[in-house]
């Protein structure tokens, strides 16, 4: 039975997810919360291996459905091996990307269809959805320029897609926001990291009253 809170962070390339996740987990740890951060695709050895196949810049012949299935396979393994056990122990989980990425990237931007991509993912996740999803919204122009400026950030196969692909990813997320207004919250990720963080803390406090208020172990 799930006891921890499951939060996912979504967004296009260069939206600032990693910075936000670090700030969020540091704050939660300071408040005495048990927290685990992880990422998709990856987070555990099997899923990291799948990640390197999907994102390998040499794999230019990869079929769109193959790509969608690989993301779903990595997701399944990561969920059962890492996320579910943590949540069951009462650890809060902050995950960099989850099923909404597949819906926006493969379902919408690649044109496979959100319903089709949802079908394989619902098989993979068996109804385990996040309690809250933060969507970090930034224009592809700003996001991609941030990636170019960052020497540490890997440039993967999907980063190499045309600007129009990244525009469609953003449109896909907008559709998801309309469909799931209770779960997904849009944050303006073009603001400073400090302002983004402040907005996210406000959202979390609103959703889970007292989450950051007390220094308790949970
Ligand atoms: P990252 O750069 O945030 O680590 O994500 C790796 C890439 O994989 C990024 O371009 C988004 C993409 N992606 C999908 O296309 N579908 C998915 O389901 C996931 C989790 C990621």
Tab-separated table of C-alpha atoms in Angstrom, residues 77-215:
chain	number	residue	atom	x	y	z
A	77	UNK	CA	11.042	-1.913	-14.464
A	78	UNK	CA	11.845	1.380	-12.719
A	79	UNK	CA	8.391	1.477	-11.140
A	80	UNK	CA	8.411	-2.054	-9.711
A	81	UNK	CA	12.054	-2.089	-8.711
A	82	UNK	CA	12.450	1.397	-7.261
A	83	UNK	CA	9.405	3.681	-7.098
A	84	UNK	CA	6.756	1.370	-5.615
A	85	UNK	CA	9.011	-0.057	-2.848
A	86	UNK	CA	9.989	3.500	-1.816
A	87	UNK	CA	6.383	4.718	-1.735
A	88	UNK	CA	5.335	1.651	0.251
A	89	UNK	CA	8.009	2.398	2.853
A	90	UNK	CA	6.593	5.918	3.205
A	91	UNK	CA	9.357	7.667	1.252
A	92	UNK	CA	8.215	10.543	-0.943
A	93	UNK	CA	9.336	10.127	-4.559
A	94	UNK	CA	10.255	12.961	-6.922
A	95	UNK	CA	10.635	11.598	-10.425
A	96	UNK	CA	12.149	13.472	-13.378
A	97	UNK	CA	9.598	12.543	-16.099
A	98	UNK	CA	6.952	9.811	-16.117
A	99	UNK	CA	4.073	8.708	-18.336
A	100	UNK	CA	3.145	12.271	-19.424
A	101	UNK	CA	6.487	12.434	-21.268
A	102	UNK	CA	5.484	9.440	-23.386
A	103	UNK	CA	2.075	10.962	-24.082
A	104	UNK	CA	3.532	14.345	-25.100
A	105	UNK	CA	6.629	13.105	-26.982
A	106	UNK	CA	5.575	9.786	-28.535
A	107	UNK	CA	1.791	10.188	-28.471
A	108	UNK	CA	1.493	13.783	-29.608
A	109	UNK	CA	4.792	15.025	-31.081
A	110	UNK	CA	5.656	11.778	-32.914
A	111	UNK	CA	2.023	11.393	-33.914
A	112	UNK	CA	1.453	7.880	-32.538
A	113	UNK	CA	-1.719	9.077	-30.803
A	114	UNK	CA	-2.130	9.741	-27.103
A	115	UNK	CA	-4.705	6.968	-26.668
A	116	UNK	CA	-2.444	4.383	-28.315
A	117	UNK	CA	0.529	5.382	-26.197
A	118	UNK	CA	-1.650	5.436	-23.093
A	119	UNK	CA	-2.706	1.831	-23.847
A	120	UNK	CA	0.834	0.422	-23.653
A	121	UNK	CA	1.614	2.583	-20.654
A	122	UNK	CA	-1.450	1.584	-18.724
A	123	UNK	CA	-0.265	-2.026	-19.172
A	124	UNK	CA	3.134	-0.936	-17.817
A	125	UNK	CA	2.058	1.134	-14.814
A	126	UNK	CA	-1.137	-0.647	-13.715
A	127	UNK	CA	-2.888	2.565	-12.582
A	128	UNK	CA	-0.074	3.926	-10.457
A	129	UNK	CA	-0.324	7.623	-11.303
A	130	UNK	CA	1.452	10.563	-9.611
A	131	UNK	CA	-0.303	12.503	-6.848
A	132	UNK	CA	0.986	15.706	-8.422
A	133	UNK	CA	2.717	16.575	-11.698
A	134	UNK	CA	4.625	19.825	-12.110
A	135	UNK	CA	4.847	20.844	-15.757
A	136	UNK	CA	7.765	23.238	-16.329
A	137	UNK	CA	6.704	25.349	-19.276
A	138	UNK	CA	9.289	27.160	-21.406
A	139	UNK	CA	9.404	27.922	-25.110
A	140	UNK	CA	11.668	25.567	-27.098
A	141	UNK	CA	13.679	28.626	-28.106
A	142	UNK	CA	14.623	29.336	-24.498
A	143	UNK	CA	14.945	25.670	-23.474
A	144	UNK	CA	17.187	24.642	-26.354
A	145	UNK	CA	19.406	27.698	-25.944
A	146	UNK	CA	19.902	26.780	-22.270
A	147	UNK	CA	21.061	23.287	-23.313
A	148	UNK	CA	23.557	24.724	-25.778
A	149	UNK	CA	25.008	26.916	-23.039
A	150	UNK	CA	25.386	24.025	-20.573
A	151	UNK	CA	28.615	22.108	-21.138
A	152	UNK	CA	27.639	19.265	-18.735
A	153	UNK	CA	24.305	18.437	-20.368
A	154	UNK	CA	24.424	15.483	-22.809
A	155	UNK	CA	22.965	16.177	-26.256
A	156	UNK	CA	20.795	13.138	-26.999
A	157	UNK	CA	18.921	11.783	-30.033
A	158	UNK	CA	15.725	13.642	-29.121
A	159	UNK	CA	17.505	16.957	-28.596
A	160	UNK	CA	18.540	16.721	-32.231
A	161	UNK	CA	14.919	16.819	-33.430
A	162	UNK	CA	13.784	19.928	-35.333
A	163	UNK	CA	12.372	22.932	-33.472
A	164	UNK	CA	8.869	22.015	-34.750
A	165	UNK	CA	9.070	18.685	-32.866
A	166	UNK	CA	9.767	20.521	-29.604
A	167	UNK	CA	6.886	22.909	-30.342
A	168	UNK	CA	4.595	19.893	-30.708
A	169	UNK	CA	5.871	18.433	-27.419
A	170	UNK	CA	4.783	21.674	-25.738
A	171	UNK	CA	1.352	21.480	-27.420
A	172	UNK	CA	1.070	17.884	-26.212
A	173	UNK	CA	1.680	18.955	-22.631
A	174	UNK	CA	-0.967	21.695	-23.031
A	175	UNK	CA	-3.497	19.038	-24.063
A	176	UNK	CA	-2.585	16.971	-21.011
A	177	UNK	CA	-3.031	20.007	-18.752
A	178	UNK	CA	-6.527	20.516	-20.134
A	179	UNK	CA	-7.337	16.853	-19.626
A	180	UNK	CA	-5.951	16.532	-16.083
A	181	UNK	CA	-6.300	19.936	-14.389
A	182	UNK	CA	-6.494	18.347	-10.927
A	183	UNK	CA	-3.200	16.502	-11.255
A	184	UNK	CA	-0.996	18.648	-13.525
A	185	UNK	CA	0.066	22.185	-12.608
A	186	UNK	CA	1.810	24.546	-15.033
A	187	UNK	CA	4.786	26.524	-13.753
A	188	UNK	CA	6.335	29.309	-15.819
A	189	UNK	CA	9.852	27.920	-16.285
A	190	UNK	CA	11.089	30.987	-18.140
A	191	UNK	CA	11.367	32.762	-14.767
A	192	UNK	CA	14.480	32.699	-12.543
A	193	UNK	CA	15.183	29.372	-10.768
A	194	UNK	CA	14.397	31.116	-7.429
A	195	UNK	CA	10.956	32.255	-8.609
A	196	UNK	CA	10.220	28.835	-10.152
A	197	UNK	CA	11.095	27.153	-6.869
A	198	UNK	CA	8.952	29.580	-4.888
A	199	UNK	CA	5.952	28.907	-7.185
A	200	UNK	CA	6.429	25.147	-6.839
A	201	UNK	CA	6.576	25.327	-3.030
A	202	UNK	CA	3.306	27.274	-3.062
A	203	UNK	CA	1.661	24.607	-5.235
A	204	UNK	CA	2.866	21.773	-2.992
A	205	UNK	CA	1.695	23.575	0.162
A	206	UNK	CA	-1.716	24.098	-1.452
A	207	UNK	CA	-1.989	20.443	-2.459
A	208	UNK	CA	-0.580	18.856	0.671
A	209	UNK	CA	-1.288	21.323	3.473
A	210	UNK	CA	1.528	21.540	6.020
A	211	UNK	CA	3.918	19.537	3.855
A	212	UNK	CA	6.832	21.885	4.545
A	213	UNK	CA	5.555	23.299	7.798
A	214	UNK	CA	6.778	20.847	10.410
A	215	UNK	CA	10.011	18.992	11.048
